[in-house]
XYZ file of N, CA and C in Angstrom:
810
model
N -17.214 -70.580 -52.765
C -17.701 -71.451 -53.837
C -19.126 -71.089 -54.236
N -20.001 -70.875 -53.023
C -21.361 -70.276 -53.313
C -21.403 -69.074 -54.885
N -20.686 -68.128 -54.230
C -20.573 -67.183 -54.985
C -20.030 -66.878 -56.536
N -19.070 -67.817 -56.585
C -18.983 -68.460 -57.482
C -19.386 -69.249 -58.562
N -20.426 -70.065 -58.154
C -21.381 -70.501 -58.255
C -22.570 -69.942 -58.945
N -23.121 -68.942 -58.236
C -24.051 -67.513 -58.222
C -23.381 -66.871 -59.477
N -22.143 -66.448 -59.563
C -21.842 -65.512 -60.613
C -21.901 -66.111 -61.971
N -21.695 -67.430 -61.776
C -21.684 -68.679 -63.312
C -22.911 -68.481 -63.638
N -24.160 -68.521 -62.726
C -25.669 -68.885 -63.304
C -25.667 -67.624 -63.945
N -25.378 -66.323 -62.718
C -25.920 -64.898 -63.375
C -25.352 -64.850 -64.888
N -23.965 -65.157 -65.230
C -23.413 -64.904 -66.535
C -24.470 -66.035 -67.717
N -24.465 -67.042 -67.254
C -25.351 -67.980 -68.226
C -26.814 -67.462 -68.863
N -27.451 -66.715 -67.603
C -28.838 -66.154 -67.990
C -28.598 -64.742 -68.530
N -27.647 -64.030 -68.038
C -27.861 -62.744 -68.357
C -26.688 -62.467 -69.582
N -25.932 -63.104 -69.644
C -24.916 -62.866 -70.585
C -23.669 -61.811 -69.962
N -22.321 -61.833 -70.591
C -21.588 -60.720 -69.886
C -22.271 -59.361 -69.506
N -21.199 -59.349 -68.908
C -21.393 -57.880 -68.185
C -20.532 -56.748 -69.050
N -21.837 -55.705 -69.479
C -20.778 -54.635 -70.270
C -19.866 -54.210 -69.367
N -18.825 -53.224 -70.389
C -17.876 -52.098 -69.790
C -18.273 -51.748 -68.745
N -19.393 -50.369 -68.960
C -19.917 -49.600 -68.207
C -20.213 -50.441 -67.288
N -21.120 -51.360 -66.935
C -21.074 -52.002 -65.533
C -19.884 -52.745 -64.957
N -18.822 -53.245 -65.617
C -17.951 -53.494 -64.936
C -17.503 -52.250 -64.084
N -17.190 -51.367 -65.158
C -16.274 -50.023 -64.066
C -17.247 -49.751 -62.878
N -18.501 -49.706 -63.101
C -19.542 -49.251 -62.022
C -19.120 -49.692 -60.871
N -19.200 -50.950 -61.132
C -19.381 -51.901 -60.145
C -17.949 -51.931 -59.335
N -16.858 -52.002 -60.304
C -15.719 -51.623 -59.787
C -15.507 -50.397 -58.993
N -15.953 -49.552 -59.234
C -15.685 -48.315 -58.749
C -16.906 -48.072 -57.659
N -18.123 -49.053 -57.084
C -18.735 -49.096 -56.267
C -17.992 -49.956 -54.801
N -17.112 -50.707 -55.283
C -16.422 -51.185 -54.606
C -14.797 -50.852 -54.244
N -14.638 -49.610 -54.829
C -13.573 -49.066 -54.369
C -12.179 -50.096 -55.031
N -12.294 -50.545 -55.870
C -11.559 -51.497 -56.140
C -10.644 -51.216 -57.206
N -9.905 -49.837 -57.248
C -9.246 -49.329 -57.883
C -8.235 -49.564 -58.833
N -7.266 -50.650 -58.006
C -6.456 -51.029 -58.868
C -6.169 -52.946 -58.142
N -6.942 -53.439 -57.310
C -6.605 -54.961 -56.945
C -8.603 -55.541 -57.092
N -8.691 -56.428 -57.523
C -7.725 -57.322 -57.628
C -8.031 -57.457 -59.161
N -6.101 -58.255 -59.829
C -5.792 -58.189 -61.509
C -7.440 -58.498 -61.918
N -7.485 -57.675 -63.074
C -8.673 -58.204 -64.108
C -9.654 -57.697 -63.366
N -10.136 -57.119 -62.467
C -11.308 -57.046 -61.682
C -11.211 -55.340 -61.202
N -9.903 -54.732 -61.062
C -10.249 -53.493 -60.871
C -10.204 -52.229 -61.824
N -10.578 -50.982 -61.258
C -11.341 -50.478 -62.164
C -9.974 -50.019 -63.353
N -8.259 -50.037 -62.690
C -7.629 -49.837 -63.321
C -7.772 -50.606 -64.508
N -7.655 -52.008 -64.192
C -7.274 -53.212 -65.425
C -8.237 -53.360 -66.567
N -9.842 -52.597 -65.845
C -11.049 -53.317 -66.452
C -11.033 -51.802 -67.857
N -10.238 -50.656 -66.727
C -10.489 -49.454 -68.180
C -9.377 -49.237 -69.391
N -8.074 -50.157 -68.668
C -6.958 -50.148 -69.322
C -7.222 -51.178 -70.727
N -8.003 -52.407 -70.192
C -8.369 -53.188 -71.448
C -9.126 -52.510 -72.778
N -10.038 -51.832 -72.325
C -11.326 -51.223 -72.754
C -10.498 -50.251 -73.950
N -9.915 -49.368 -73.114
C -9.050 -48.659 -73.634
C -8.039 -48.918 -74.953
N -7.514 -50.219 -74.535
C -6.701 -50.265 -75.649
C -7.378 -51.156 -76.878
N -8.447 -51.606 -76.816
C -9.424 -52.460 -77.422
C -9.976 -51.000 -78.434
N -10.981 -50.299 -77.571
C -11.602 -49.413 -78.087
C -11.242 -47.828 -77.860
N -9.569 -47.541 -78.238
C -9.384 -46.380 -77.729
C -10.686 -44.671 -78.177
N -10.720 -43.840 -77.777
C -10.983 -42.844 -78.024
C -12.878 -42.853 -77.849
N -13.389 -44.401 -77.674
C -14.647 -44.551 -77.849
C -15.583 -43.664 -76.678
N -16.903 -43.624 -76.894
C -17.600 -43.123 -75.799
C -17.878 -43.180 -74.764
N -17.834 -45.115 -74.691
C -18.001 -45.561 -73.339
C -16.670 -45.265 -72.466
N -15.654 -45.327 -73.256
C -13.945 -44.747 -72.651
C -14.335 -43.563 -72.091
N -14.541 -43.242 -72.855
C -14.379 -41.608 -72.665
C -15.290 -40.944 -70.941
N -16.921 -41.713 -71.553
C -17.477 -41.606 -70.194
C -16.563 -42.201 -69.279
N -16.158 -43.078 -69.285
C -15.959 -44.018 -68.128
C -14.869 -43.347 -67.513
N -13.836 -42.511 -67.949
C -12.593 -42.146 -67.326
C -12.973 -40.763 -66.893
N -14.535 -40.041 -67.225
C -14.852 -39.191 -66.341
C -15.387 -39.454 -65.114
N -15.944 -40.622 -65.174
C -16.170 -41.611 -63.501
C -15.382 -41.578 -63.039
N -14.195 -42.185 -63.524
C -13.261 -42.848 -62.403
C -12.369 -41.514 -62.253
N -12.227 -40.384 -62.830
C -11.411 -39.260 -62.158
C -12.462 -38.883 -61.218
N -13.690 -38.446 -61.700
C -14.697 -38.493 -60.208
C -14.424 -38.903 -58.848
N -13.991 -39.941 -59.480
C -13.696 -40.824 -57.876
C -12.443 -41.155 -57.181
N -11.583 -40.906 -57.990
C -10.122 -41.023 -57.701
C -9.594 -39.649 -57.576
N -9.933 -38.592 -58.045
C -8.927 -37.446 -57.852
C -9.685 -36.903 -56.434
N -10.860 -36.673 -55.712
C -11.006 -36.233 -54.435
C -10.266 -37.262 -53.280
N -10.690 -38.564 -53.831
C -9.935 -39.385 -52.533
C -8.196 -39.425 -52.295
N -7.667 -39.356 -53.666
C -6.063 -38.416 -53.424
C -5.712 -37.035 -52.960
N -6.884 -36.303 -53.170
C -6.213 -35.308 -52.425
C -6.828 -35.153 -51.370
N -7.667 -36.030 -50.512
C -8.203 -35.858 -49.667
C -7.119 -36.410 -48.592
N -5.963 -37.415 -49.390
C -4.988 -38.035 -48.825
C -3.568 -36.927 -48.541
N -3.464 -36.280 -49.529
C -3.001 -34.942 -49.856
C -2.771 -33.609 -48.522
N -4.571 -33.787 -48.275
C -4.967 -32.758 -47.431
C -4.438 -33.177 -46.022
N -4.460 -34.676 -45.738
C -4.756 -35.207 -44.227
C -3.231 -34.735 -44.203
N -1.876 -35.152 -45.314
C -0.485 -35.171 -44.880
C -0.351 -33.342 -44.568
N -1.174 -32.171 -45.535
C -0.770 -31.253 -45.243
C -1.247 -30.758 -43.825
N -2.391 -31.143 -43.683
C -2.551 -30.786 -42.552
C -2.352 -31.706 -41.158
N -1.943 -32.720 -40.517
C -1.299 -33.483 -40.181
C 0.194 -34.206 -39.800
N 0.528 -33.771 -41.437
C 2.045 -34.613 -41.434
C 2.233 -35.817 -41.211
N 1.242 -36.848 -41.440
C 1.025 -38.481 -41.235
C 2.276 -38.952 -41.627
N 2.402 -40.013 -40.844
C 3.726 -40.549 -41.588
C 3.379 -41.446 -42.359
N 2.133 -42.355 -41.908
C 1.831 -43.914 -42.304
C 0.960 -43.429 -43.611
N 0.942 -42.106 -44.445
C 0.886 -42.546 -45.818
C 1.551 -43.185 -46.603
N 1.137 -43.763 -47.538
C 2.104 -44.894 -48.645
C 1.856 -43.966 -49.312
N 2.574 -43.222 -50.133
C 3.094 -42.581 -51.053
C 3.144 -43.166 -52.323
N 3.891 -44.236 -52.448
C 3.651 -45.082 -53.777
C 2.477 -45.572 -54.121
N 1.511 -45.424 -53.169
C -0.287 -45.833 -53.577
C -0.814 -44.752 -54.097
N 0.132 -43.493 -53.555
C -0.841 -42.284 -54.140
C 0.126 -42.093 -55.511
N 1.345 -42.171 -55.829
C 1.884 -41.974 -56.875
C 0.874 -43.023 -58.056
N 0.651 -44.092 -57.590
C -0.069 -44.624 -58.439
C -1.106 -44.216 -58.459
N -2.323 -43.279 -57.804
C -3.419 -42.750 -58.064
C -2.852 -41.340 -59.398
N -2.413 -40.901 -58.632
C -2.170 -39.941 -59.491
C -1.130 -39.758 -61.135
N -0.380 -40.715 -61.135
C -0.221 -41.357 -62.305
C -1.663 -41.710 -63.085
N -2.817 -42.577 -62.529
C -3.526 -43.179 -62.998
C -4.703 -41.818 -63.873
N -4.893 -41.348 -62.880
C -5.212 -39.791 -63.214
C -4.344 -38.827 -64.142
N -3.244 -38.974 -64.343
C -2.456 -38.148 -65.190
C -3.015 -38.933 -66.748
N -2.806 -40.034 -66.621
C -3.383 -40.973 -67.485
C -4.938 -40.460 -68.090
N -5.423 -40.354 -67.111
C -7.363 -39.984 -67.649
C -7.330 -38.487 -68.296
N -6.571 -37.393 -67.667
C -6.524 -36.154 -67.730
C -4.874 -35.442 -68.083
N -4.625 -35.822 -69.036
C -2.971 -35.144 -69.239
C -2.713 -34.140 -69.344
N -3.829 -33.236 -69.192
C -3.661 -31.532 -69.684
C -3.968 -30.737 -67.864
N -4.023 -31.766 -66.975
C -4.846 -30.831 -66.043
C -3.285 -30.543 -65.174
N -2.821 -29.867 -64.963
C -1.357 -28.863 -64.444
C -1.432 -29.628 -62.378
N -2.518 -29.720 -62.266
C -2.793 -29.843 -60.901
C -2.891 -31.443 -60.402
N -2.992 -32.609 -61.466
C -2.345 -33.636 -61.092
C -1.355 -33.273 -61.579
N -0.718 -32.747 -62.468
C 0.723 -33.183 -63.150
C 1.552 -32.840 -61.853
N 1.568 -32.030 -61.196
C 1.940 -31.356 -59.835
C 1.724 -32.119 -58.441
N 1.104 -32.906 -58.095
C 0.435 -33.939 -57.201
C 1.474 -35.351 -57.511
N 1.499 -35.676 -59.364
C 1.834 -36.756 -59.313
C 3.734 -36.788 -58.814
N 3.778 -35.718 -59.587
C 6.090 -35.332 -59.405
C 5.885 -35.107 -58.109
N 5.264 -34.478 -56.945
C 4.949 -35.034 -55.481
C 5.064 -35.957 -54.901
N 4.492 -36.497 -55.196
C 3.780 -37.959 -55.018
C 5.404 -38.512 -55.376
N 5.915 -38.735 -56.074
C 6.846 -39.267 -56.653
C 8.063 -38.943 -55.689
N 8.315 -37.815 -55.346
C 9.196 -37.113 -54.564
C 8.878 -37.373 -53.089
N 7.754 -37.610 -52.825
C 7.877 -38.198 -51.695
C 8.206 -39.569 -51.092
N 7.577 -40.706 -52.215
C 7.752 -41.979 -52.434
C 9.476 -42.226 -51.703
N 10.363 -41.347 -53.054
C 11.852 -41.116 -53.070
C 12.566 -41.040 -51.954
N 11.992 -40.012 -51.284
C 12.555 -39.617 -49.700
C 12.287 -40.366 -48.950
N 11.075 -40.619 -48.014
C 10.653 -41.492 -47.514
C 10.869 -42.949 -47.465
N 10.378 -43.725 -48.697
C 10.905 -45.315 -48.365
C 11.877 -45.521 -49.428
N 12.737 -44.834 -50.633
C 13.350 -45.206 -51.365
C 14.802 -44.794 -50.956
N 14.590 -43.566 -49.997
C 15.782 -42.758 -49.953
C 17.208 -42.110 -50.728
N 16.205 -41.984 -52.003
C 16.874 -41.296 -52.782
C 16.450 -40.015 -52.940
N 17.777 -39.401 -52.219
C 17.361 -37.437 -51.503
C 17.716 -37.164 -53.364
N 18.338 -37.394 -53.909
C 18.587 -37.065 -55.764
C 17.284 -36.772 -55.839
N 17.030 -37.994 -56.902
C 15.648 -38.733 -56.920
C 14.142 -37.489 -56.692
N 14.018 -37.629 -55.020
C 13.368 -36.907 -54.348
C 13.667 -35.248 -55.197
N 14.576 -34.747 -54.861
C 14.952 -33.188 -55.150
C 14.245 -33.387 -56.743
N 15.036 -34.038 -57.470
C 14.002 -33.757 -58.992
C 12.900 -33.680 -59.129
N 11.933 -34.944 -58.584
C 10.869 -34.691 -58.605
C 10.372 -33.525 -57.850
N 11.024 -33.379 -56.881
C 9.951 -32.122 -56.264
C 10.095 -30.585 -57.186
N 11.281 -30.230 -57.807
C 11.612 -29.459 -58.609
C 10.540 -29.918 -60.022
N 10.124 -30.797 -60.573
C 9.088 -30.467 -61.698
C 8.160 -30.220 -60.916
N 7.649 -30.387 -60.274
C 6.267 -30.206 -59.191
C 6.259 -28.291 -59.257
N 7.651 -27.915 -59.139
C 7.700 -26.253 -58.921
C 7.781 -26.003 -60.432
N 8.523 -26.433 -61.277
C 8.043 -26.109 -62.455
C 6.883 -25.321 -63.050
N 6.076 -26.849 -62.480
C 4.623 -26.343 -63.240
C 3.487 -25.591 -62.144
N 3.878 -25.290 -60.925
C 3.798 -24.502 -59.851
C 4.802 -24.183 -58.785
N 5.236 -22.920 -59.184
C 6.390 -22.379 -58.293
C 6.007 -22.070 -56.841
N 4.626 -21.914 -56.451
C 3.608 -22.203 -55.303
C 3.656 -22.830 -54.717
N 3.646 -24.200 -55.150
C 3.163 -25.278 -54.230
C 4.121 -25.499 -52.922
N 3.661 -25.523 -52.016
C 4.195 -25.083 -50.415
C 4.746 -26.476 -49.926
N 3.645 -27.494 -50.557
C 4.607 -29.118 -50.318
C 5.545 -28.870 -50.596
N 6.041 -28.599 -51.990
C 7.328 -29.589 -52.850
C 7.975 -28.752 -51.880
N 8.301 -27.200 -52.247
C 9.281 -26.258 -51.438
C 9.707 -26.977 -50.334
N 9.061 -27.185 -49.197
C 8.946 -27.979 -47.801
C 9.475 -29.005 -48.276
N 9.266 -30.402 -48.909
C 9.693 -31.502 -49.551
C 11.544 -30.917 -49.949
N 11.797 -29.816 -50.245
C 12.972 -29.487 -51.020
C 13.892 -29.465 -49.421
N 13.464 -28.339 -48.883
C 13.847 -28.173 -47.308
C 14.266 -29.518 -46.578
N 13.359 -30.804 -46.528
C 14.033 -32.178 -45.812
C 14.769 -32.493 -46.795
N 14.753 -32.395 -48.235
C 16.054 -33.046 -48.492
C 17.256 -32.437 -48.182
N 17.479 -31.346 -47.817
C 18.261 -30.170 -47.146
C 18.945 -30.640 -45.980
N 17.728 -30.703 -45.158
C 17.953 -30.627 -43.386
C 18.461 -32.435 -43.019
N 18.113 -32.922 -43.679
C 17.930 -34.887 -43.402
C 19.702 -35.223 -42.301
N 20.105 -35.331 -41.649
C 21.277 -35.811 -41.662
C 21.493 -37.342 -42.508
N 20.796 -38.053 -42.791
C 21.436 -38.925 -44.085
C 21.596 -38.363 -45.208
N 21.244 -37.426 -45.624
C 21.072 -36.951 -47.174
C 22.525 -36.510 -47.711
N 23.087 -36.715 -48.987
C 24.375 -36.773 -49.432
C 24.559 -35.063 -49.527
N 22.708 -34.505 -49.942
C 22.766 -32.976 -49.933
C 22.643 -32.362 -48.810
N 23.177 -32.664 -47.913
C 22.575 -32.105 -46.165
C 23.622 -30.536 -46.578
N 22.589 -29.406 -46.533
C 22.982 -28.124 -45.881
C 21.865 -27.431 -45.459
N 22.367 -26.720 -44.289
C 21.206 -26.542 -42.919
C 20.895 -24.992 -43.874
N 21.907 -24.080 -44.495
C 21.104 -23.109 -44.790
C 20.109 -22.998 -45.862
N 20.781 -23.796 -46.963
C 19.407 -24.455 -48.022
C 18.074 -24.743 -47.456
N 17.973 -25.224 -46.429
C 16.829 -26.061 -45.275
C 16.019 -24.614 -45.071
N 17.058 -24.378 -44.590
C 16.357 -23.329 -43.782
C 15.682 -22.240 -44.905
N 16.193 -21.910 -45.800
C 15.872 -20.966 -46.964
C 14.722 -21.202 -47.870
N 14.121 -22.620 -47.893
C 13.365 -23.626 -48.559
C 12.091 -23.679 -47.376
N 12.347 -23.892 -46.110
C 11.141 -23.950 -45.527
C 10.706 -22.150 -45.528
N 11.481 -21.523 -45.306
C 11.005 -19.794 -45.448
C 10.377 -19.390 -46.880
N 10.525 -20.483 -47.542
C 9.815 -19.800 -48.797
C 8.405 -20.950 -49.118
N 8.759 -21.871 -47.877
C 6.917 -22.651 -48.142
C 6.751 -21.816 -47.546
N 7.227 -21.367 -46.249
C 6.170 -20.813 -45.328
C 5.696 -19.255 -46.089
N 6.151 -18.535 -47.026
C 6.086 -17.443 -47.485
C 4.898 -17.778 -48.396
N 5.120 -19.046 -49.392
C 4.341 -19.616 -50.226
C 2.624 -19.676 -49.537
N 2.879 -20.420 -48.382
C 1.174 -20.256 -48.012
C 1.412 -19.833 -46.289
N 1.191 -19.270 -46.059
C 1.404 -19.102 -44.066
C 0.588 -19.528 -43.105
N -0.217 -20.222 -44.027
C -1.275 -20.958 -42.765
C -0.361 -22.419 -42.972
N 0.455 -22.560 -43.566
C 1.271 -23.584 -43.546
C 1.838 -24.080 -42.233
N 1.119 -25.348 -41.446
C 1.958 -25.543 -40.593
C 3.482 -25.853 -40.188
N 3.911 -26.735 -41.349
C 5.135 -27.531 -40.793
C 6.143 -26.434 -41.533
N 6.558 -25.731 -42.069
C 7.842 -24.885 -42.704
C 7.864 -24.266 -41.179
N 7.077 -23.451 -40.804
C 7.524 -22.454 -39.436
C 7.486 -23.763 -37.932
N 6.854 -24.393 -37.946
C 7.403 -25.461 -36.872
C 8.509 -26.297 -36.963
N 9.380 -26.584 -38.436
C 10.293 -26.714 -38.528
C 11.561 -25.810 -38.454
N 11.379 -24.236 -39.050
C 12.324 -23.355 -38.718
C 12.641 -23.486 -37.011
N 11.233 -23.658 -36.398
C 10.938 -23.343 -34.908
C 12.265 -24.365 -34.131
N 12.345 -25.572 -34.843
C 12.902 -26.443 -33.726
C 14.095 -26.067 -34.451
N 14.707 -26.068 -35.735
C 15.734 -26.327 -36.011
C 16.829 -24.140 -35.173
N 15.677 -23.673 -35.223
C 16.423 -22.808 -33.997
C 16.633 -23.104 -32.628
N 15.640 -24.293 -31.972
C 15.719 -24.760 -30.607
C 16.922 -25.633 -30.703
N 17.622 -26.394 -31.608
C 18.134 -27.334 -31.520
C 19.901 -26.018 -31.886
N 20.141 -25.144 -32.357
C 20.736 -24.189 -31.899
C 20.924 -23.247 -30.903
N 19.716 -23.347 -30.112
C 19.644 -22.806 -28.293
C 19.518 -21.699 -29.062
N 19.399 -21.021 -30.185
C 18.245 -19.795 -30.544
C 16.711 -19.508 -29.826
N 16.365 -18.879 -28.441
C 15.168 -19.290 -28.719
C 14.524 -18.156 -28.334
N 14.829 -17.136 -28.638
C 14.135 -15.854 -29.206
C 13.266 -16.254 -30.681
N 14.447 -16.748 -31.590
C 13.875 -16.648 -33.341
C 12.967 -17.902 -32.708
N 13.145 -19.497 -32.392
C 12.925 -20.076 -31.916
C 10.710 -20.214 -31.790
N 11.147 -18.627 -30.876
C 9.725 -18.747 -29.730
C 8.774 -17.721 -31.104
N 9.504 -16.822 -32.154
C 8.875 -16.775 -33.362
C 8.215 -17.655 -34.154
N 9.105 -18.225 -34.835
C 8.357 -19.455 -35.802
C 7.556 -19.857 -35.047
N 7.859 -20.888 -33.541
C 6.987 -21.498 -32.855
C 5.426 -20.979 -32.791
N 5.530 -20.180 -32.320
C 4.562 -18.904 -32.186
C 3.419 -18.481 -33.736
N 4.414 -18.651 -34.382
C 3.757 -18.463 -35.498
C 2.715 -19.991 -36.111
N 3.876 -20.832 -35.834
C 3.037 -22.245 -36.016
C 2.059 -22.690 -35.229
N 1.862 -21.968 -34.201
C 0.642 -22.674 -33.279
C -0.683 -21.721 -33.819
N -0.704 -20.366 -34.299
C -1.693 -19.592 -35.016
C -2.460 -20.399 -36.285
N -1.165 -21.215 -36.951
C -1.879 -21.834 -37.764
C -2.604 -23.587 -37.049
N -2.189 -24.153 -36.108
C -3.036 -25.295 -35.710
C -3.098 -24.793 -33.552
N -3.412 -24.421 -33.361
C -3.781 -24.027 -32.455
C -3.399 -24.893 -31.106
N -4.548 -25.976 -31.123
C -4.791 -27.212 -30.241
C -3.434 -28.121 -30.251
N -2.636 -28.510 -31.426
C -1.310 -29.285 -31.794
C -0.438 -29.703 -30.399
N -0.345 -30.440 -29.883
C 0.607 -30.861 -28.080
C 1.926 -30.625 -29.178
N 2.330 -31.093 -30.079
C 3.717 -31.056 -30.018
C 4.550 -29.413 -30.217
N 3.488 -28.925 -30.903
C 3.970 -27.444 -30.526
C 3.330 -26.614 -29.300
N 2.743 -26.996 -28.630
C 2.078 -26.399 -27.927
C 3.436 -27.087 -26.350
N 3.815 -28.006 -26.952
C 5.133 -28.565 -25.813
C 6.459 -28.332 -26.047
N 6.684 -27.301 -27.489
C 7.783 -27.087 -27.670
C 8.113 -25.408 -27.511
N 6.679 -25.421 -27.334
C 6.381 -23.548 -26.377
C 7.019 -23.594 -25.290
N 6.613 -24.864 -24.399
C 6.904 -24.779 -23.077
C 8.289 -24.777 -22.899
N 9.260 -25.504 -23.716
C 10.266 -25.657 -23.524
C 11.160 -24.435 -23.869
N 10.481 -23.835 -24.807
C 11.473 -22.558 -25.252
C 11.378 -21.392 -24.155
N 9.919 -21.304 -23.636
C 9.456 -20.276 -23.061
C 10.410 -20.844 -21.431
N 10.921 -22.125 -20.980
C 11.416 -22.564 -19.648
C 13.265 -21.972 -20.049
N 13.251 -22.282 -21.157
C 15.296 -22.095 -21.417
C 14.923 -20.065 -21.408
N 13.675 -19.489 -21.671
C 13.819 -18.154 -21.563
C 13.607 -17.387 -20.158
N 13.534 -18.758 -19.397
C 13.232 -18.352 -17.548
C 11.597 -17.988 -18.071
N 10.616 -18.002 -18.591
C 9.704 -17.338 -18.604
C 8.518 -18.802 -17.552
N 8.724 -18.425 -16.804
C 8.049 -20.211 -15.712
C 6.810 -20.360 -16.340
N 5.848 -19.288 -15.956
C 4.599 -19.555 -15.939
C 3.932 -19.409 -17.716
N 4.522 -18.916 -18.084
C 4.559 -19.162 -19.354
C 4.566 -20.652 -20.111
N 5.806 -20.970 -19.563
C 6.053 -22.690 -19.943
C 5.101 -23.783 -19.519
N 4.631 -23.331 -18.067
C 3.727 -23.799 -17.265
C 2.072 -24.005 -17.872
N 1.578 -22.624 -18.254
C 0.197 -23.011 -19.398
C 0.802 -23.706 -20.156
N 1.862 -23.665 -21.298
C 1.789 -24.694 -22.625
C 1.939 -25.936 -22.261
N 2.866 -26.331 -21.350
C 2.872 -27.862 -20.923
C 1.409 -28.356 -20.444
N 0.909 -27.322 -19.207
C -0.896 -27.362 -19.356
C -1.533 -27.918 -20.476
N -1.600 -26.921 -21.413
C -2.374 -26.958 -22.478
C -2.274 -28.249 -23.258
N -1.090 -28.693 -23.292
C -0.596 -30.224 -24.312
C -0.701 -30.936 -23.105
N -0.750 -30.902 -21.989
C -0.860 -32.841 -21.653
C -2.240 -33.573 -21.535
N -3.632 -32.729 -22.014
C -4.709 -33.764 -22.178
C -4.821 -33.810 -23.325
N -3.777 -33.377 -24.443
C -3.961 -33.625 -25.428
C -3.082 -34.563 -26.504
N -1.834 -35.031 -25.334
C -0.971 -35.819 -25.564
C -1.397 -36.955 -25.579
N -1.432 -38.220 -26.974
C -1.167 -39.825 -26.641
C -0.291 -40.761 -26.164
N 0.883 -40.077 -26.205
C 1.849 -40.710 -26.205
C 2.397 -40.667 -24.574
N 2.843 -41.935 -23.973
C 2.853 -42.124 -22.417
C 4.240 -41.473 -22.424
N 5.140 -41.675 -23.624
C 6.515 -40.800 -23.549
C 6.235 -39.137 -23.391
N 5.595 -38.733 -24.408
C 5.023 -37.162 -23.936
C 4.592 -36.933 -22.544
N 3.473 -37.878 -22.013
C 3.025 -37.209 -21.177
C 4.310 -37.598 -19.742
N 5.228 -38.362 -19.656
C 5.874 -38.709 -18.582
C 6.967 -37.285 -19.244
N 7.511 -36.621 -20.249
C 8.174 -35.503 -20.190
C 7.446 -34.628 -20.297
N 6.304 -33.954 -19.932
C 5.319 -33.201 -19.535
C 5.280 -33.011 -18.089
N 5.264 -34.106 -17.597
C 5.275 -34.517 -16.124
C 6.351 -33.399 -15.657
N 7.232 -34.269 -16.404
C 8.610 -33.952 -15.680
C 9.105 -32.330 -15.559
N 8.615 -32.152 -16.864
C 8.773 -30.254 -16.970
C 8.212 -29.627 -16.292
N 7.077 -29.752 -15.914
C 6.435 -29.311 -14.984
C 6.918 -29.561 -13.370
N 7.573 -30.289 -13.345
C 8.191 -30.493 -11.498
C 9.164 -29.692 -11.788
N 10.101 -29.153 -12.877
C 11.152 -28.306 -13.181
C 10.485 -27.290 -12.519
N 9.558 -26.874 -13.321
C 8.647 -25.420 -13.425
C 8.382 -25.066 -11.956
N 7.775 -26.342 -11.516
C 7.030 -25.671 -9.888
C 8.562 -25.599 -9.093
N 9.909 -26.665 -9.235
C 10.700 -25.889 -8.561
C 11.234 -24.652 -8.633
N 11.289 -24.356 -9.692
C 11.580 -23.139 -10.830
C 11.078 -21.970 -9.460
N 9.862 -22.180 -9.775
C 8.561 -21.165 -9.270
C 8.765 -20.838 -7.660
N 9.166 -22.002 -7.160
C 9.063 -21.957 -5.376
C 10.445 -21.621 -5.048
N 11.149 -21.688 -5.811
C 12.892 -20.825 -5.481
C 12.400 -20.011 -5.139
């Protein structure tokens, strides 16, 4: 109520608050698109359709891509390099929509947003369709981009997916991973989906290849151990399980860490 209060006097003495300081202020507070009427979406969308094409528009939607297109792909960056699950996808489809909006000519949201979209799809909508289209305009307008490809691959590999075929999968992550090769997840995915065929020659490849690109990683660094134990190779298996259990969180990892390792030392003392 204080504040409230406070904001009545400030408006009485000072009179509204322009555009430009609304968005400021909005966009000092990160307040992107909540709350109605107050964020920087609603406050530039009004502005906009009031005074299209004007100057203060014009500045103002070079602010707010300022500020909105690094913090999406900074969201972008954490999933490529990571693989987070607990991104919301539909928060970033709406960033980058919002941005397609400020900038319609720039190829590199247009590519982010059919992403964005395609991931939304898969993930919480579960429409593998859906998903596959969007990720296909994403290649459109970059036949590069190592997400969508990868994105194309789970709609492939999914066992729910109506499109489940393992060699599509497999053909789709070989061409992210071709696309960029510091790419982690295409070759740590080839990696298991050969472990889960008791391949583990090709297997201890990909694997191998995926730990060059994240090094430190326990879950590949524990799926070494396991390939390198089904190849009799003991002490081999023995460093990687090493190497991943102070780096494991999970009390399930580290109790099958444990356990591989009592394999190993019996392994060893035969």
């Amino acid at each position: 109520m204080v504040g409230v209060a406070v904001a009545a006097l400030l408006y009485a003495i000072l009179g509204p608050r322009s555009f430009p300081q609304r968005i400021d202020e909005a966009l000092a507070g990160r307040r992107y698109f909540a709350p109605p009427g107050q964020s920087v979406y609603d406050i530039y969308i009004e502005e906009a359709k009031n005074n299209p094409g004007s100057e203060q528009v014009r500045a103002a939607g070079t602010k707010i891509r300022a500020a909105l297109e690094p913090a999406a792909q900074a969201e972008i960056d954490r999933f490529y390099r990571d693989s987070v699950t607990e991104l919301k996808w539909d928060e970033l489809e709406r960033y980058y929509a919002f941005l397609s909006a400020l900038a319609p000519e720039s190829r590199d949201i247009q590519v982010r947003l059919a992403y964005a979209e395609g991931q939304r799809k898969l993930s919480k909508d579960r429409d593998h369709r859906g998903a596959l289209d969007a990720y296909w305009r994403a290649l459109r307008l970059d036949p590069k981009f190592a997400l969508a490809l990868n994105g194309i691959a789970k709609v492939y590999v999914q066992d729910s997916s109506p499109l489940r075929d393992e060699a599509m999968a497999v053909h789709y992550y070989q061409r992210a991973s071709e696309a960029d090769p510091s790419f982690t997840w295409p070759l740590k995915n080839l990696g298991e989906y050969h472990m889960r065929r008791g391949e583990w020659e090709i297997a201890d490849t990909y694997m191998s290849r995926a730990l060059t690109t994240s090094p430190e990683r326990p879950s590949i660094l524990m799926s070494l151990g396991r390939i390198r134990f089904n190849q009799q190779r003991y002490r081999d298996a023995r460093d990687y399980y090493t190497r991943a259990r102070p780096r494991v969180t999970s009390g399930d990892d580290l109790r099958r860490i444990d356990s591989a390792l009592e394999q190993i030392r019996q392994k060893l003392d035969d």
